[in-house]
PDB file of C-alpha atoms in Angstrom:
ATOM      1  CA  MET Y   1     105.674  32.014 -53.314  1.00 47.00           C
ATOM      2  CA  LYS Y   2     104.463  32.964 -50.065  1.00 45.00           C
ATOM      3  CA  LYS Y   3     106.948  33.018 -48.875  1.00 43.00           C
ATOM      4  CA  ARG Y   4     108.392  35.539 -51.262  1.00 45.00           C
ATOM      5  CA  ARG Y   5     105.613  37.900 -50.797  1.00 45.00           C
ATOM      6  CA  LYS Y   6     105.892  38.437 -47.849  1.00 47.00           C
ATOM      7  CA  GLY Y   7     109.147  39.120 -47.557  1.00 49.00           C
ATOM      8  CA  LEU Y   8     109.550  42.523 -46.841  1.00 59.00           C
ATOM      9  CA  LEU Y   9     106.993  42.203 -44.032  1.00 50.00           C
ATOM     10  CA  GLY Y  10     108.935  39.354 -42.588  1.00 51.00           C
ATOM     11  CA  LEU Y  11     112.624  41.185 -42.433  1.00 50.00           C
ATOM     12  CA  LEU Y  12     110.438  43.999 -41.084  1.00 52.00           C
ATOM     13  CA  LEU Y  13     108.179  41.602 -37.998  1.00 50.00           C
ATOM     14  CA  ALA Y  14     111.137  40.057 -37.395  1.00 45.00           C
ATOM     15  CA  GLY Y  15     112.965  42.831 -36.287  1.00 43.00           C
ATOM     16  CA  VAL Y  16     110.425  45.493 -34.603  1.00 42.00           C
ATOM     17  CA  LEU Y  17     110.043  44.072 -32.402  1.00 40.00           C
ATOM     18  CA  ALA Y  18     108.562  45.895 -30.295  1.00 33.00           C
ATOM     19  CA  LEU Y  19     109.146  50.169 -29.464  1.00 34.00           C
ATOM     20  CA  THR Y  20     106.052  51.103 -26.753  1.00 33.00           C
ATOM     21  CA  ALA Y  21     108.534  52.542 -24.137  1.00 36.00           C
ATOM     22  CA  CYS Y  22     109.806  54.737 -27.450  1.00 39.00           C
ATOM     23  CA  GLY Y  23     108.954  58.195 -27.230  1.00 39.00           C
ATOM     24  CA  SER Y  24     107.754  60.152 -31.020  1.00 40.00           C
ATOM     25  CA  GLY Y  25     110.366  63.000 -29.531  1.00 43.00           C
ATOM     26  CA  GLY Y  26     114.810  64.881 -30.460  1.00 59.00           C
ATOM     27  CA  THR Y  27     115.045  63.962 -34.296  1.00 81.00           C
ATOM     28  CA  ALA Y  28     112.552  60.861 -35.542  1.00 84.00           C
ATOM     29  CA  ASP Y  29     110.511  63.583 -37.580  1.00 89.00           C
ATOM     30  CA  THR Y  30     112.982  64.930 -39.539  1.00 92.00           C
ATOM     31  CA  VAL Y  31     113.916  64.177 -43.665  1.00 95.00           C
ATOM     32  CA  VAL Y  32     116.797  62.808 -44.344  1.00 95.00           C
ATOM     33  CA  LEU Y  33     115.671  60.612 -48.475  1.00 96.00           C
ATOM     34  CA  LYS Y  34     114.082  61.687 -50.805  1.00 97.00           C
ATOM     35  CA  ILE Y  35     112.177  58.973 -52.971  1.00 97.00           C
ATOM     36  CA  ASP Y  36     110.896  61.043 -55.893  1.00 95.00           C
ATOM     37  CA  ASN Y  37     108.370  62.880 -53.709  1.00 89.00           C
ATOM     38  CA  HIS Y  38     108.074  61.144 -50.393  1.00 95.00           C
ATOM     39  CA  ASP Y  39     109.830  62.306 -47.258  1.00 96.00           C
ATOM     40  CA  ILE Y  40     111.857  59.876 -46.101  1.00 96.00           C
ATOM     41  CA  THR Y  41     111.713  60.206 -42.026  1.00 96.00           C
ATOM     42  CA  LYS Y  42     114.764  59.166 -39.593  1.00 95.00           C
ATOM     43  CA  TYR Y  43     112.660  57.064 -38.124  1.00 93.00           C
ATOM     44  CA  GLU Y  44     111.907  55.167 -41.400  1.00 94.00           C
ATOM     45  CA  TYR Y  45     114.891  55.023 -42.948  1.00 96.00           C
ATOM     46  CA  MET Y  46     116.647  53.665 -39.550  1.00 94.00           C
ATOM     47  CA  VAL Y  47     113.595  50.931 -38.511  1.00 91.00           C
ATOM     48  CA  TYR Y  48     114.803  49.720 -41.722  1.00 94.00           C
ATOM     49  CA  LEU Y  49     118.122  49.580 -41.824  1.00 96.00           C
ATOM     50  CA  TYR Y  50     117.327  48.614 -38.415  1.00 93.00           C
ATOM     51  CA  THR Y  51     115.996  44.829 -39.892  1.00 91.00           C
ATOM     52  CA  THR Y  52     118.220  45.087 -43.184  1.00 95.00           C
ATOM     53  CA  THR Y  53     121.289  44.648 -40.597  1.00 95.00           C
ATOM     54  CA  GLN Y  54     119.642  41.997 -38.295  1.00 92.00           C
ATOM     55  CA  SER Y  55     119.589  40.411 -41.749  1.00 92.00           C
ATOM     56  CA  PHE Y  56     122.699  40.507 -42.273  1.00 91.00           C
ATOM     57  CA  VAL Y  57     124.113  39.739 -38.810  1.00 91.00           C
ATOM     58  CA  SER Y  58     121.269  36.805 -38.947  1.00 89.00           C
ATOM     59  CA  ALA Y  59     122.724  34.867 -42.079  1.00 87.00           C
ATOM     60  CA  ALA Y  60     126.613  35.692 -42.265  1.00 85.00           C
ATOM     61  CA  GLY Y  61     127.119  36.253 -38.150  1.00 87.00           C
ATOM     62  CA  GLU Y  62     128.705  39.409 -36.943  1.00 87.00           C
ATOM     63  CA  ASP Y  63     132.226  39.080 -38.655  1.00 88.00           C
ATOM     64  CA  VAL Y  64     129.839  40.187 -41.694  1.00 90.00           C
ATOM     65  CA  TRP Y  65     131.540  43.235 -41.007  1.00 92.00           C
ATOM     66  CA  ASN Y  66     134.418  42.292 -41.681  1.00 91.00           C
ATOM     67  CA  LEU Y  67     133.152  40.811 -45.296  1.00 91.00           C
ATOM     68  CA  ASP Y  68     134.105  41.766 -49.011  1.00 91.00           C
ATOM     69  CA  PHE Y  69     131.397  41.778 -51.083  1.00 93.00           C
ATOM     70  CA  ASP Y  70     132.377  42.390 -54.530  1.00 92.00           C
ATOM     71  CA  GLY Y  71     134.153  45.446 -53.711  1.00 92.00           C
ATOM     72  CA  GLN Y  72     131.475  46.877 -51.003  1.00 92.00           C
ATOM     73  CA  THR Y  73     131.601  46.867 -48.083  1.00 94.00           C
ATOM     74  CA  ALA Y  74     129.022  45.489 -45.510  1.00 94.00           C
ATOM     75  CA  ASP Y  75     127.981  48.552 -44.979  1.00 94.00           C
ATOM     76  CA  GLU Y  76     127.852  49.759 -47.743  1.00 95.00           C
ATOM     77  CA  LEU Y  77     125.375  46.851 -48.713  1.00 96.00           C
ATOM     78  CA  VAL Y  78     122.991  46.953 -46.088  1.00 96.00           C
ATOM     79  CA  GLU Y  79     123.217  50.863 -46.443  1.00 96.00           C
ATOM     80  CA  GLU Y  80     121.247  49.825 -49.948  1.00 96.00           C
ATOM     81  CA  ARG Y  81     119.254  47.159 -49.642  1.00 96.00           C
ATOM     82  CA  THR Y  82     117.750  49.355 -46.619  1.00 97.00           C
ATOM     83  CA  ILE Y  83     116.932  51.848 -49.349  1.00 97.00           C
ATOM     84  CA  SER Y  84     115.647  49.562 -51.915  1.00 97.00           C
ATOM     85  CA  THR Y  85     113.660  47.758 -49.789  1.00 97.00           C
ATOM     86  CA  LEU Y  86     112.220  50.980 -48.897  1.00 97.00           C
ATOM     87  CA  GLN Y  87     111.754  52.359 -52.645  1.00 98.00           C
ATOM     88  CA  SER Y  88     109.978  48.942 -52.888  1.00 97.00           C
ATOM     89  CA  VAL Y  89     108.067  49.838 -50.942  1.00 97.00           C
ATOM     90  CA  LEU Y  90     106.825  53.171 -52.190  1.00 97.00           C
ATOM     91  CA  ALA Y  91     106.749  51.513 -55.920  1.00 97.00           C
ATOM     92  CA  ALA Y  92     104.324  49.335 -54.669  1.00 97.00           C
ATOM     93  CA  GLU Y  93     101.814  51.787 -51.852  1.00 97.00           C
ATOM     94  CA  GLU Y  94     101.598  54.344 -56.031  1.00 96.00           C
ATOM     95  CA  TYR Y  95     100.908  51.503 -57.500  1.00 97.00           C
ATOM     96  CA  ALA Y  96      97.894  49.930 -54.935  1.00 98.00           C
ATOM     97  CA  ALA Y  97      96.520  53.828 -55.297  1.00 97.00           C
ATOM     98  CA  ALA Y  98      96.652  53.637 -59.101  1.00 97.00           C
ATOM     99  CA  HIS Y  99      95.187  50.122 -59.177  1.00 97.00           C
ATOM    100  CA  ASP Y 100      91.964  50.701 -56.153  1.00 96.00           C
ATOM    101  CA  ILE Y 101      93.792  47.956 -54.055  1.00 97.00           C
ATOM    102  CA  ALA Y 102      93.273  48.628 -50.328  1.00 97.00           C
ATOM    103  CA  LEU Y 103      93.779  47.124 -46.887  1.00 97.00           C
ATOM    104  CA  THR Y 104      90.791  45.701 -46.043  1.00 97.00           C
ATOM    105  CA  ASP Y 105      89.832  46.395 -41.582  1.00 97.00           C
ATOM    106  CA  ASP Y 106      91.165  43.457 -40.883  1.00 96.00           C
ATOM    107  CA  GLN Y 107      94.291  43.496 -42.162  1.00 96.00           C
ATOM    108  CA  LYS Y 108      94.241  46.280 -40.997  1.00 96.00           C
ATOM    109  CA  GLU Y 109      93.928  45.396 -37.752  1.00 95.00           C
ATOM    110  CA  GLU Y 110      96.076  42.139 -37.812  1.00 94.00           C
ATOM    111  CA  ALA Y 111      98.990  45.354 -39.239  1.00 93.00           C
ATOM    112  CA  ALA Y 112      98.380  46.416 -35.493  1.00 92.00           C
ATOM    113  CA  ALA Y 113      98.290  43.203 -33.400  1.00 91.00           C
ATOM    114  CA  ALA Y 114     101.225  43.050 -35.554  1.00 87.00           C
ATOM    115  CA  ALA Y 115     102.945  46.328 -34.280  1.00 83.00           C
ATOM    116  CA  LYS Y 116     101.943  45.734 -30.609  1.00 80.00           C
ATOM    117  CA  GLN Y 117     103.143  42.289 -31.092  1.00 74.00           C
ATOM    118  CA  PHE Y 118     106.267  42.558 -32.135  1.00 67.00           C
ATOM    119  CA  LEU Y 119     107.109  45.018 -29.011  1.00 66.00           C
ATOM    120  CA  SER Y 120     109.050  44.230 -26.481  1.00 70.00           C
ATOM    121  CA  THR Y 121     112.294  43.186 -27.647  1.00 74.00           C
ATOM    122  CA  VAL Y 122     114.588  44.918 -29.117  1.00 79.00           C
ATOM    123  CA  ASP Y 123     117.304  47.037 -27.035  1.00 81.00           C
ATOM    124  CA  ALA Y 124     117.164  49.729 -25.501  1.00 80.00           C
ATOM    125  CA  ASP Y 125     119.834  51.457 -27.756  1.00 86.00           C
ATOM    126  CA  ALA Y 126     118.600  50.139 -31.040  1.00 86.00           C
ATOM    127  CA  LEU Y 127     114.993  51.809 -29.788  1.00 82.00           C
ATOM    128  CA  LYS Y 128     116.798  54.975 -28.666  1.00 87.00           C
ATOM    129  CA  LYS Y 129     118.496  55.136 -32.288  1.00 90.00           C
ATOM    130  CA  MET Y 130     115.195  53.996 -34.024  1.00 88.00           C
ATOM    131  CA  GLU Y 131     113.300  56.103 -32.262  1.00 89.00           C
ATOM    132  CA  VAL Y 132     109.544  55.089 -32.990  1.00 84.00           C
ATOM    133  CA  ASP Y 133     107.394  54.190 -31.098  1.00 86.00           C
ATOM    134  CA  GLU Y 134     103.861  51.931 -31.525  1.00 86.00           C
ATOM    135  CA  GLU Y 135     102.119  55.307 -33.534  1.00 90.00           C
ATOM    136  CA  LYS Y 136     104.491  55.319 -35.509  1.00 90.00           C
ATOM    137  CA  LEU Y 137     105.797  51.885 -36.725  1.00 89.00           C
ATOM    138  CA  VAL Y 138     101.441  50.428 -37.856  1.00 92.00           C
ATOM    139  CA  PRO Y 139     101.463  52.425 -40.437  1.00 94.00           C
ATOM    140  CA  LEU Y 140     105.118  51.030 -41.525  1.00 93.00           C
ATOM    141  CA  MET Y 141     103.387  47.482 -41.081  1.00 92.00           C
ATOM    142  CA  GLU Y 142     100.319  48.331 -42.724  1.00 95.00           C
ATOM    143  CA  ALA Y 143     102.871  49.816 -45.508  1.00 96.00           C
ATOM    144  CA  SER Y 144     104.025  45.971 -46.174  1.00 93.00           C
ATOM    145  CA  TYR Y 145     101.077  44.645 -45.426  1.00 95.00           C
ATOM    146  CA  LEU Y 146      99.580  46.401 -48.028  1.00 97.00           C
ATOM    147  CA  TYR Y 147     102.609  45.457 -50.422  1.00 97.00           C
ATOM    148  CA  SER Y 148     102.577  41.809 -49.755  1.00 96.00           C
ATOM    149  CA  LEU Y 149      98.425  42.043 -51.793  1.00 97.00           C
ATOM    150  CA  VAL Y 150     100.709  45.364 -54.781  1.00 98.00           C
ATOM    151  CA  TYR Y 151     102.809  41.763 -54.937  1.00 97.00           C
ATOM    152  CA  ASP Y 152     100.264  39.035 -55.267  1.00 96.00           C
ATOM    153  CA  SER Y 153      98.007  41.717 -56.942  1.00 97.00           C
ATOM    154  CA  ILE Y 154     100.824  41.673 -60.484  1.00 97.00           C
ATOM    155  CA  ALA Y 155     102.732  37.762 -59.739  1.00 96.00           C
ATOM    156  CA  SER Y 156      98.332  36.381 -60.467  1.00 94.00           C
ATOM    157  CA  GLU Y 157      99.085  38.350 -64.259  1.00 95.00           C
ATOM    158  CA  CYS Y 158     101.627  36.440 -65.086  1.00 95.00           C
ATOM    159  CA  ALA Y 159     100.613  33.259 -66.849  1.00 94.00           C
ATOM    160  CA  VAL Y 160     102.858  29.685 -66.337  1.00 94.00           C
ATOM    161  CA  ASP Y 161     102.815  27.645 -69.336  1.00 95.00           C
ATOM    162  CA  GLU Y 162     101.225  23.853 -68.588  1.00 96.00           C
ATOM    163  CA  THR Y 163     103.788  22.821 -70.874  1.00 97.00           C
ATOM    164  CA  ASP Y 164     107.000  24.486 -70.347  1.00 96.00           C
ATOM    165  CA  MET Y 165     105.267  22.717 -65.650  1.00 96.00           C
ATOM    166  CA  ALA Y 166     105.321  19.293 -67.240  1.00 97.00           C
ATOM    167  CA  ASP Y 167     109.211  19.659 -68.359  1.00 97.00           C
ATOM    168  CA  TYR Y 168     109.822  21.148 -65.290  1.00 97.00           C
ATOM    169  CA  TYR Y 169     108.638  18.664 -63.463  1.00 97.00           C
ATOM    170  CA  ALA Y 170     109.931  16.166 -65.248  1.00 97.00           C
ATOM    171  CA  GLU Y 171     113.249  17.162 -65.125  1.00 97.00           C
ATOM    172  CA  GLN Y 172     113.140  17.357 -61.160  1.00 96.00           C
ATOM    173  CA  LYS Y 173     111.088  15.634 -59.557  1.00 97.00           C
ATOM    174  CA  ASP Y 174     114.013  13.331 -58.846  1.00 97.00           C
ATOM    175  CA  GLN Y 175     115.010  16.083 -56.687  1.00 96.00           C
ATOM    176  CA  ILE Y 176     112.410  16.980 -55.358  1.00 97.00           C
ATOM    177  CA  ARG Y 177     111.758  13.851 -53.821  1.00 97.00           C
ATOM    178  CA  SER Y 178     114.358  13.539 -52.303  1.00 96.00           C
ATOM    179  CA  ASP Y 179     114.620  16.693 -51.025  1.00 96.00           C
ATOM    180  CA  TYR Y 180     111.234  16.321 -49.425  1.00 97.00           C
ATOM    181  CA  THR Y 181     111.897  12.611 -48.160  1.00 97.00           C
ATOM    182  CA  GLU Y 182     110.966  12.878 -44.716  1.00 97.00           C
ATOM    183  CA  LEU Y 183     113.092  11.234 -42.143  1.00 97.00           C
ATOM    184  CA  LYS Y 184     112.447  11.540 -38.303  1.00 96.00           C
ATOM    185  CA  VAL Y 185     115.673  11.885 -36.129  1.00 95.00           C
ATOM    186  CA  ALA Y 186     116.452  11.762 -32.191  1.00 94.00           C
ATOM    187  CA  THR Y 187     119.463  13.887 -31.056  1.00 94.00           C
ATOM    188  CA  ILE Y 188     121.689  14.088 -28.630  1.00 94.00           C
ATOM    189  CA  LEU Y 189     123.579  17.315 -28.021  1.00 94.00           C
ATOM    190  CA  VAL Y 190     126.555  18.074 -25.966  1.00 93.00           C
ATOM    191  CA  ASP Y 191     128.917  20.894 -25.321  1.00 91.00           C
ATOM    192  CA  ASP Y 192     132.319  19.565 -25.670  1.00 91.00           C
ATOM    193  CA  GLU Y 193     133.637  16.912 -28.149  1.00 92.00           C
ATOM    194  CA  GLU Y 194     135.724  14.185 -25.688  1.00 94.00           C
ATOM    195  CA  THR Y 195     131.873  13.417 -24.372  1.00 95.00           C
ATOM    196  CA  ALA Y 196     130.762  13.807 -27.976  1.00 94.00           C
ATOM    197  CA  ASN Y 197     133.106  11.572 -29.123  1.00 96.00           C
ATOM    198  CA  GLU Y 198     132.116   9.375 -25.806  1.00 96.00           C
ATOM    199  CA  VAL Y 199     127.940   9.467 -26.651  1.00 95.00           C
ATOM    200  CA  ALA Y 200     128.144   9.063 -30.348  1.00 96.00           C
ATOM    201  CA  LYS Y 201     131.340   5.589 -29.897  1.00 96.00           C
ATOM    202  CA  ARG Y 202     128.833   3.851 -27.177  1.00 96.00           C
ATOM    203  CA  ALA Y 203     125.499   5.327 -29.590  1.00 95.00           C
ATOM    204  CA  LYS Y 204     126.817   3.394 -32.443  1.00 96.00           C
ATOM    205  CA  ASP Y 205     127.709  -0.210 -30.324  1.00 95.00           C
ATOM    206  CA  GLY Y 206     124.217  -0.354 -29.437  1.00 93.00           C
ATOM    207  CA  GLU Y 207     123.193   1.321 -26.591  1.00 95.00           C
ATOM    208  CA  ASP Y 208     120.134   2.828 -25.761  1.00 94.00           C
ATOM    209  CA  PHE Y 209     119.977   5.445 -27.626  1.00 94.00           C
ATOM    210  CA  ALA Y 210     116.544   7.839 -25.048  1.00 92.00           C
ATOM    211  CA  SER Y 211     118.968   6.808 -22.377  1.00 93.00           C
ATOM    212  CA  LEU Y 212     122.019   8.271 -23.428  1.00 95.00           C
ATOM    213  CA  PHE Y 213     119.980  10.554 -24.156  1.00 93.00           C
ATOM    214  CA  LYS Y 214     118.737  11.590 -20.977  1.00 91.00           C
ATOM    215  CA  GLU Y 215     122.647  10.779 -19.162  1.00 92.00           C
ATOM    216  CA  TYR Y 216     124.107  13.151 -21.976  1.00 92.00           C
ATOM    217  CA  ASP Y 217     122.146  16.158 -24.050  1.00 92.00           C
ATOM    218  CA  VAL Y 218     122.581  19.709 -22.542  1.00 89.00           C
ATOM    219  CA  ASP Y 219     119.178  20.768 -24.356  1.00 84.00           C
ATOM    220  CA  PRO Y 220     117.165  21.449 -21.260  1.00 76.00           C
ATOM    221  CA  LYS Y 221     114.050  22.527 -23.813  1.00 74.00           C
ATOM    222  CA  ALA Y 222     114.957  18.632 -25.050  1.00 71.00           C
ATOM    223  CA  GLN Y 223     114.842  17.491 -21.420  1.00 65.00           C
ATOM    224  CA  SER Y 224     111.991  19.157 -20.861  1.00 63.00           C
ATOM    225  CA  GLY Y 225     110.137  17.365 -23.416  1.00 62.00           C
ATOM    226  CA  GLU Y 226     108.117  14.130 -24.477  1.00 59.00           C
ATOM    227  CA  GLU Y 227     109.919  13.513 -26.961  1.00 58.00           C
ATOM    228  CA  SER Y 228     113.297  12.742 -25.814  1.00 66.00           C
ATOM    229  CA  GLY Y 229     114.874  15.200 -28.873  1.00 80.00           C
ATOM    230  CA  GLU Y 230     112.942  13.328 -31.205  1.00 90.00           C
ATOM    231  CA  THR Y 231     111.893  15.801 -34.449  1.00 91.00           C
ATOM    232  CA  THR Y 232     110.794  15.678 -38.461  1.00 95.00           C
ATOM    233  CA  MET Y 233     112.322  17.314 -40.527  1.00 95.00           C
ATOM    234  CA  TYR Y 234     112.782  17.191 -44.355  1.00 96.00           C
ATOM    235  CA  GLN Y 235     115.793  15.490 -45.552  1.00 96.00           C
ATOM    236  CA  SER Y 236     116.841  18.589 -48.007  1.00 96.00           C
ATOM    237  CA  TYR Y 237     117.672  20.171 -44.768  1.00 95.00           C
ATOM    238  CA  MET Y 238     119.658  17.916 -42.927  1.00 94.00           C
ATOM    239  CA  LEU Y 239     121.686  17.905 -44.969  1.00 95.00           C
ATOM    240  CA  SER Y 240     122.440  21.771 -45.861  1.00 93.00           C
ATOM    241  CA  ASN Y 241     121.830  22.057 -41.897  1.00 91.00           C
ATOM    242  CA  PHE Y 242     124.009  19.066 -40.442  1.00 93.00           C
ATOM    243  CA  GLY Y 243     126.665  19.562 -43.615  1.00 91.00           C
ATOM    244  CA  LEU Y 244     126.109  16.129 -44.254  1.00 92.00           C
ATOM    245  CA  THR Y 245     126.535  14.083 -47.893  1.00 91.00           C
ATOM    246  CA  GLU Y 246     124.116  11.931 -47.761  1.00 90.00           C
ATOM    247  CA  ALA Y 247     120.988  11.632 -44.830  1.00 90.00           C
ATOM    248  CA  PRO Y 248     121.499   8.554 -42.923  1.00 91.00           C
ATOM    249  CA  GLU Y 249     119.528   5.152 -43.532  1.00 94.00           C
ATOM    250  CA  VAL Y 250     117.454   4.838 -40.537  1.00 96.00           C
ATOM    251  CA  GLY Y 251     119.011   2.707 -37.187  1.00 95.00           C
ATOM    252  CA  LYS Y 252     122.076   3.908 -38.429  1.00 95.00           C
ATOM    253  CA  VAL Y 253     123.443   6.732 -36.377  1.00 96.00           C
ATOM    254  CA  VAL Y 254     125.808   9.526 -37.165  1.00 95.00           C
ATOM    255  CA  GLY Y 255     128.352  11.762 -35.378  1.00 91.00           C
ATOM    256  CA  PRO Y 256     130.140  13.646 -33.991  1.00 94.00           C
ATOM    257  CA  ILE Y 257     128.691  16.016 -35.671  1.00 94.00           C
ATOM    258  CA  LYS Y 258     130.052  19.974 -35.022  1.00 92.00           C
ATOM    259  CA  MET Y 259     128.595  22.437 -34.912  1.00 88.00           C
ATOM    260  CA  ASP Y 260     130.540  24.927 -32.954  1.00 81.00           C
ATOM    261  CA  GLU Y 261     133.389  25.038 -30.506  1.00 77.00           C
ATOM    262  CA  SER Y 262     130.207  24.579 -27.824  1.00 83.00           C
ATOM    263  CA  LYS Y 263     127.722  22.745 -29.833  1.00 91.00           C
ATOM    264  CA  TYR Y 264     128.592  18.355 -31.307  1.00 94.00           C
ATOM    265  CA  PHE Y 265     125.392  16.697 -32.814  1.00 95.00           C
ATOM    266  CA  ILE Y 266     124.961  12.800 -32.898  1.00 95.00           C
ATOM    267  CA  ILE Y 267     122.125  11.881 -34.490  1.00 96.00           C
ATOM    268  CA  LYS Y 268     119.606   8.878 -34.855  1.00 96.00           C
ATOM    269  CA  THR Y 269     117.407   8.249 -38.364  1.00 96.00           C
ATOM    270  CA  LEU Y 270     113.717   6.647 -36.579  1.00 96.00           C
ATOM    271  CA  GLU Y 271     111.557   6.987 -39.759  1.00 96.00           C
ATOM    272  CA  LYS Y 272     112.058   7.800 -43.474  1.00 97.00           C
ATOM    273  CA  THR Y 273     108.763   8.916 -45.419  1.00 98.00           C
ATOM    274  CA  VAL Y 274     109.484   9.386 -49.116  1.00 97.00           C
ATOM    275  CA  PRO Y 275     106.384  11.935 -50.451  1.00 97.00           C
ATOM    276  CA  THR Y 276     104.228  10.255 -53.113  1.00 97.00           C
ATOM    277  CA  GLU Y 277     104.757  10.448 -56.336  1.00 97.00           C
ATOM    278  CA  GLU Y 278     100.689  12.851 -56.500  1.00 97.00           C
ATOM    279  CA  GLU Y 279     102.981  14.521 -54.005  1.00 98.00           C
ATOM    280  CA  VAL Y 280     106.257  15.134 -55.200  1.00 98.00           C
ATOM    281  CA  LYS Y 281     103.755  16.453 -59.016  1.00 97.00           C
ATOM    282  CA  GLU Y 282     102.434  18.678 -56.392  1.00 97.00           C
ATOM    283  CA  LYS Y 283     105.116  20.357 -55.151  1.00 97.00           C
ATOM    284  CA  ALA Y 284     107.030  20.271 -58.947  1.00 97.00           C
ATOM    285  CA  GLU Y 285     103.980  22.650 -60.109  1.00 97.00           C
ATOM    286  CA  THR Y 286     104.091  24.743 -57.348  1.00 96.00           C
ATOM    287  CA  GLY Y 287     106.965  25.628 -57.609  1.00 95.00           C
ATOM    288  CA  TYR Y 288     107.443  25.970 -60.948  1.00 97.00           C
ATOM    289  CA  LYS Y 289     104.341  28.523 -61.263  1.00 96.00           C
ATOM    290  CA  ASP Y 290     106.213  30.412 -58.225  1.00 96.00           C
ATOM    291  CA  LYS Y 291     108.922  30.568 -59.640  1.00 96.00           C
ATOM    292  CA  ILE Y 292     107.280  32.345 -63.049  1.00 97.00           C
ATOM    293  CA  GLN Y 293     105.596  34.476 -60.371  1.00 97.00           C
ATOM    294  CA  THR Y 294     108.353  35.508 -58.865  1.00 96.00           C
ATOM    295  CA  GLU Y 295     110.790  36.573 -61.186  1.00 97.00           C
ATOM    296  CA  TYR Y 296     108.207  37.934 -63.256  1.00 97.00           C
ATOM    297  CA  ALA Y 297     106.284  40.443 -60.409  1.00 97.00           C
ATOM    298  CA  GLU Y 298     109.805  41.520 -58.985  1.00 96.00           C
ATOM    299  CA  ALA Y 299     110.456  42.012 -62.979  1.00 97.00           C
ATOM    300  CA  ARG Y 300     107.390  44.337 -62.637  1.00 97.00           C
ATOM    301  CA  ILE Y 301     108.801  45.678 -59.184  1.00 97.00           C
ATOM    302  CA  ASP Y 302     112.368  46.436 -59.957  1.00 97.00           C
ATOM    303  CA  GLU Y 303     110.980  48.959 -63.363  1.00 97.00           C
ATOM    304  CA  MET Y 304     109.465  51.163 -60.458  1.00 97.00           C
ATOM    305  CA  VAL Y 305     111.656  51.151 -58.442  1.00 97.00           C
ATOM    306  CA  LYS Y 306     114.400  52.534 -61.643  1.00 97.00           C
ATOM    307  CA  ALA Y 307     111.768  54.682 -62.286  1.00 97.00           C
ATOM    308  CA  GLN Y 308     112.151  56.788 -59.289  1.00 97.00           C
ATOM    309  CA  LYS Y 309     115.465  59.252 -57.690  1.00 97.00           C
ATOM    310  CA  VAL Y 310     116.199  59.067 -54.276  1.00 97.00           C
ATOM    311  CA  GLU Y 311     118.724  62.244 -52.731  1.00 97.00           C
ATOM    312  CA  LYS Y 312     120.086  61.999 -50.060  1.00 96.00           C
ATOM    313  CA  VAL Y 313     119.550  64.403 -47.073  1.00 95.00           C
ATOM    314  CA  LYS Y 314     123.154  65.155 -47.158  1.00 93.00           C
ATOM    315  CA  SER Y 315     123.484  67.609 -43.897  1.00 91.00           C
ATOM    316  CA  VAL Y 316     121.761  64.879 -41.831  1.00 93.00           C
ATOM    317  CA  TRP Y 317     122.998  61.373 -43.316  1.00 94.00           C
ATOM    318  CA  ASP Y 318     125.836  61.405 -42.514  1.00 91.00           C
ATOM    319  CA  THR Y 319     125.323  61.410 -39.640  1.00 92.00           C
ATOM    320  CA  LEU Y 320     122.761  59.032 -38.855  1.00 94.00           C
ATOM    321  CA  GLU Y 321     123.524  55.741 -36.527  1.00 93.00           C
ATOM    322  CA  LYS Y 322     124.215  52.449 -37.045  1.00 93.00           C
ATOM    323  CA  PHE Y 323     123.202  49.468 -35.364  1.00 93.00           C
ATOM    324  CA  HIS Y 324     126.807  47.452 -34.437  1.00 90.00           C
TER     325      HIS Y 324
END
């Protein structure tokens, strides 16, 4: 559940990567949105809009802006998600105030450090649109950290039924064992189909995979490392990431696997480690507990959000820029 609890924080950190160069003047403090008795300024909204935009592009690519989402455009959905994220953060702040939940000094320092750390890769145009600097960013980081504490607090109220958890383990253990089987693989990345076919054939014919890696791999980071393109991943990740229906057995070479027009992988499985029954049971119990408590916490926060009144300040709302 920890991964889910950090969702809003992760969204903020993933996009707001460093805002020291941006001034705080201009229209940054203009109120663009009202949520109950809270005024949302332009810079606050634009930071969340930026991170939500980055999240959408990361998930669906630049073509996301041409897609239809059950009658909504991507821009409409991004706007909706941005506002709902702000609502959730404000709901958490109100809950925290009512239940004496606050950041420790260490957590505040961590939030400040995060604001400084993620301060360099946002391009100049995006910074100009956000009109945010480090001083303005730190409270937003603190709000995300506080959301995490509130989420934890609400989730901890939810008791998990031991019988239901045992049933979940019985039903899901085979899938969990498969998903969390670890595969150590060697990979060769090439950038054209003809070469990919040649390398795959030579590897399948029994040529030394490490030698082929040194001769053909085009990834400079992999070439500079000591592992010769070797990596370890869960079986579930391998299947989804490379579009495979089953993982290759130890010693088997698969490929070429086309990832895009200039990326082809040839993969050889080196080792396979199946989790023990104790590990499977632990993952099942953790997964079930996270699932139940996540559903509970999200439902509680959704209730708070639904009770809020949201009002756009029309005179400025329609003038807000986008990040694509």
